[in-house]
mmCIF file of C-alpha atoms in Angstrom:
data_model
loop_
_atom_site.group_PDB
_atom_site.id
_atom_site.type_symbol
_atom_site.label_atom_id
_atom_site.label_comp_id
_atom_site.label_asym_id
_atom_site.label_seq_id
_atom_site.Cartn_x
_atom_site.Cartn_y
_atom_site.Cartn_z
ATOM 1 C CA GLY N 1 -1.524 18.957 71.032
ATOM 2 C CA PHE N 2 -0.767 20.898 68.071
ATOM 3 C CA PHE N 3 -0.411 24.933 68.101
ATOM 4 C CA PHE N 4 -0.408 26.448 64.431
ATOM 5 C CA VAL N 5 1.521 30.042 65.028
ATOM 6 C CA LEU N 6 0.787 32.219 61.760
ATOM 7 C CA ARG N 7 3.060 35.167 61.784
ATOM 8 C CA ILE N 8 1.047 38.112 60.265
ATOM 9 C CA PRO N 9 3.650 40.356 58.477
ATOM 10 C CA CYS N 10 3.914 43.797 58.898
ATOM 11 C CA VAL N 11 4.144 46.282 55.630
ATOM 12 C CA TYR N 12 8.120 46.363 56.436
ATOM 13 C CA ASP N 13 8.169 42.518 55.484
ATOM 14 C CA THR N 14 7.325 42.688 51.801
ATOM 15 C CA LEU N 15 11.016 43.174 50.747
ATOM 16 C CA GLY N 16 14.007 40.995 50.651
ATOM 17 C CA LYS N 17 14.199 38.035 52.693
ATOM 18 C CA GLU N 18 10.408 37.853 54.742
ATOM 19 C CA ALA N 19 9.215 38.171 50.875
ATOM 20 C CA ARG N 20 8.888 34.084 51.307
ATOM 21 C CA ARG N 21 6.666 34.398 54.236
ATOM 22 C CA VAL N 22 4.215 36.599 53.360
ATOM 23 C CA THR N 23 3.879 34.253 49.793
ATOM 24 C CA HIS N 24 3.283 31.661 52.136
ATOM 25 C CA SER N 25 1.066 32.824 54.822
ATOM 26 C CA LEU N 26 -1.047 34.441 51.656
ATOM 27 C CA ALA N 27 -1.140 30.959 50.723
ATOM 28 C CA ALA N 28 -2.169 29.870 54.228
ATOM 29 C CA PHE N 29 -4.764 32.458 54.205
ATOM 30 C CA GLU N 30 -6.078 31.374 50.554
ATOM 31 C CA GLN N 31 -6.312 27.628 51.855
ATOM 32 C CA ARG N 32 -8.526 28.616 54.286
ATOM 33 C CA ARG N 33 -10.757 30.280 52.680
ATOM 34 C CA LYS N 34 -11.055 27.485 50.643
ATOM 35 C CA ALA N 35 -11.973 25.825 53.251
ATOM 36 C CA ILE N 36 -14.325 28.010 54.651
ATOM 37 C CA VAL N 37 -16.203 27.821 51.097
ATOM 38 C CA GLN N 38 -16.864 23.811 51.488
ATOM 39 C CA GLN N 39 -17.846 24.396 55.102
ATOM 40 C CA ILE N 40 -20.495 26.517 54.199
ATOM 41 C CA ALA N 41 -21.392 24.140 51.009
ATOM 42 C CA GLU N 42 -21.865 21.310 53.105
ATOM 43 C CA LEU N 43 -24.350 23.370 55.366
ATOM 44 C CA GLY N 44 -27.842 21.372 55.887
ATOM 45 C CA ASP N 45 -31.214 23.395 55.458
ATOM 46 C CA LEU N 46 -30.587 26.277 57.431
ATOM 47 C CA ARG N 47 -33.478 29.375 58.072
ATOM 48 C CA ALA N 48 -32.616 32.846 60.860
ATOM 49 C CA GLY N 49 -34.286 32.824 63.564
ATOM 50 C CA SER N 50 -34.797 32.385 67.298
ATOM 51 C CA ILE N 51 -37.056 29.564 69.029
ATOM 52 C CA THR N 52 -39.145 31.845 71.252
ATOM 53 C CA SER N 53 -41.918 30.419 74.327
ATOM 54 C CA THR N 54 -45.462 31.720 74.869
ATOM 55 C CA SER N 55 -47.953 31.175 77.614
ATOM 56 C CA GLY N 56 -51.120 33.348 78.399
ATOM 57 C CA ARG N 57 -54.086 33.347 79.219
ATOM 58 C CA CYS N 58 -57.148 32.951 76.979
ATOM 59 C CA GLY N 59 -60.266 34.917 79.446
ATOM 60 C CA LYS N 60 -62.625 32.030 78.960
ATOM 61 C CA PRO N 61 -65.208 31.752 82.314
ATOM 62 C CA GLY N 62 -64.377 28.572 83.828
ATOM 63 C CA CYS N 63 -61.003 28.068 82.188
ATOM 64 C CA ARG N 64 -58.410 26.862 84.020
ATOM 65 C CA CYS N 65 -55.999 29.614 82.999
ATOM 66 C CA GLN N 66 -57.904 32.240 85.794
ATOM 67 C CA PRO N 67 -55.735 34.305 87.470
ATOM 68 C CA GLY N 68 -54.193 32.741 90.044
ATOM 69 C CA GLN N 69 -53.727 29.269 88.170
ATOM 70 C CA PRO N 70 -50.849 28.386 85.650
ATOM 71 C CA ALA N 71 -51.499 29.695 82.146
ATOM 72 C CA HIS N 72 -51.379 28.138 78.791
ATOM 73 C CA GLY N 73 -48.406 26.678 77.305
ATOM 74 C CA PRO N 74 -45.885 26.965 77.128
ATOM 75 C CA ASN N 75 -45.886 26.779 73.159
ATOM 76 C CA LEU N 76 -43.227 26.846 71.740
ATOM 77 C CA ARG N 77 -42.597 29.255 68.174
ATOM 78 C CA LEU N 78 -39.800 30.417 65.360
ATOM 79 C CA THR N 79 -39.467 34.138 65.373
ATOM 80 C CA TYR N 80 -37.518 35.742 62.457
ATOM 81 C CA LYS N 81 -37.821 38.825 60.397
ATOM 82 C CA VAL N 82 -39.503 39.833 56.865
ATOM 83 C CA ASP N 83 -39.187 42.792 55.050
ATOM 84 C CA GLY N 84 -38.450 44.830 58.497
ATOM 85 C CA LYS N 85 -41.574 42.655 60.033
ATOM 86 C CA THR N 86 -41.320 40.135 62.652
ATOM 87 C CA VAL N 87 -43.232 36.629 61.726
ATOM 88 C CA SER N 88 -43.979 33.843 64.235
ATOM 89 C CA GLU N 89 -44.887 30.462 63.181
ATOM 90 C CA SER N 90 -46.085 28.019 65.319
ATOM 91 C CA LEU N 91 -43.993 24.825 66.188
ATOM 92 C CA PRO N 92 -46.958 22.515 66.886
ATOM 93 C CA THR N 93 -44.980 18.828 67.508
ATOM 94 C CA PRO N 94 -41.480 17.696 69.155
ATOM 95 C CA ALA N 95 -40.598 17.190 65.359
ATOM 96 C CA ALA N 96 -41.608 20.384 64.330
ATOM 97 C CA ILE N 97 -39.791 21.671 67.402
ATOM 98 C CA HIS N 98 -36.381 19.365 66.533
ATOM 99 C CA LYS N 99 -36.583 20.751 62.905
ATOM 100 C CA ALA N 100 -36.305 24.174 63.503
ATOM 101 C CA GLU N 101 -33.514 23.610 66.279
ATOM 102 C CA ARG N 102 -31.334 22.207 63.956
ATOM 103 C CA GLU N 103 -32.346 24.474 60.933
ATOM 104 C CA VAL N 104 -31.677 27.520 63.447
ATOM 105 C CA ALA N 105 -28.257 26.199 64.087
ATOM 106 C CA GLU N 106 -27.124 25.557 60.847
ATOM 107 C CA PHE N 107 -27.644 29.370 60.389
ATOM 108 C CA ARG N 108 -25.675 29.923 63.330
ATOM 109 C CA LYS N 109 -22.801 27.852 61.758
ATOM 110 C CA PHE N 110 -23.253 29.764 58.696
ATOM 111 C CA GLN N 111 -23.086 33.450 60.792
ATOM 112 C CA GLN N 112 -19.956 32.252 61.771
ATOM 113 C CA LEU N 113 -18.485 31.006 58.448
ATOM 114 C CA SER N 114 -19.755 33.912 56.488
ATOM 115 C CA ARG N 115 -17.210 36.193 59.562
ATOM 116 C CA GLU N 116 -14.005 34.195 59.010
ATOM 117 C CA PHE N 117 -14.727 34.491 55.283
ATOM 118 C CA VAL N 118 -14.881 37.605 55.321
ATOM 119 C CA ALA N 119 -11.937 38.169 58.201
ATOM 120 C CA THR N 120 -10.429 35.714 56.001
ATOM 121 C CA ASN N 121 -10.499 37.740 52.790
ATOM 122 C CA ALA N 122 -9.862 40.644 54.857
ATOM 123 C CA GLU N 123 -6.029 39.425 55.446
ATOM 124 C CA ILE N 124 -5.740 38.506 51.613
ATOM 125 C CA CYS N 125 -6.244 41.793 50.667
ATOM 126 C CA ARG N 126 -4.212 43.286 52.779
ATOM 127 C CA LEU N 127 -1.226 40.485 51.809
ATOM 128 C CA ARG N 128 -1.449 40.502 48.178
ATOM 129 C CA PRO N 129 1.082 43.043 46.893
ATOM 130 C CA SER N 130 -0.726 45.432 44.838
ATOM 131 C CA GLU N 131 -0.049 45.953 41.155
ATOM 132 C CA SER N 132 1.947 48.370 39.478
ATOM 133 C CA GLU N 133 -0.115 51.227 38.471
ATOM 134 C CA PRO N 134 0.429 54.197 35.994
ATOM 135 C CA PRO N 135 1.500 57.389 37.983
ATOM 136 C CA MET N 136 -1.797 59.790 37.564
ATOM 137 C CA ASP N 137 -1.003 63.650 36.716
ATOM 138 C CA GLN N 138 -1.183 65.616 39.921
ATOM 139 C CA GLY N 139 -0.492 69.008 38.393
ATOM 140 C CA LYS N 140 -3.245 71.596 37.720
ATOM 141 C CA LYS N 141 -5.418 71.473 35.025
ATOM 142 C CA ARG N 142 -5.359 74.426 32.704
ATOM 143 C CA ARG N 143 -8.225 76.343 31.452
ATOM 144 C CA LYS N 144 -8.360 75.933 27.532
ATOM 145 C CA ARG N 145 -8.792 79.409 26.139
ATOM 146 C CA SER N 146 -12.138 80.157 25.220
ATOM 147 C CA ALA N 147 -12.399 80.204 21.036
ATOM 148 C CA ARG N 148 -13.880 83.966 21.300
ATOM 149 C CA ARG N 149 -11.733 87.018 21.449
ATOM 150 C CA SER N 150 -11.992 89.272 24.392
ATOM 151 C CA ARG N 151 -13.395 92.308 23.902
ATOM 152 C CA VAL N 152 -10.379 94.845 24.103
ATOM 153 C CA LYS N 153 -11.064 98.385 24.823
#
């Protein structure tokens, strides 16, 4: 197999003969960022949430779910948050279950790619040389004299 080792340079590497290596790794991170963006663009339908299973007893007399007997279910549901509140959708058919599983799996891929995107951007920001900025005057500000004359006694 192939191994790709990327040396992450330290601050001292930004000068001298190491500058070319920093530029190369910056370019490698920029390429990685482009690849992540492309992978995100190729994702299919996605939605946040979890598929949960519920079962319970209805309480109707004479029903098969009476105590000591198996409960109704399992009934699969898609559970997610909207404005901080939990919402639960029924998944009544195998097709609905399969569709929801596919969408949640795509969302998990999106989350992973998003984490990689942020980490890659952090490396790009760390490696990119800063542009020179004009020095700010750090001296003490002097108070302007008042236009009014002070009273002398």
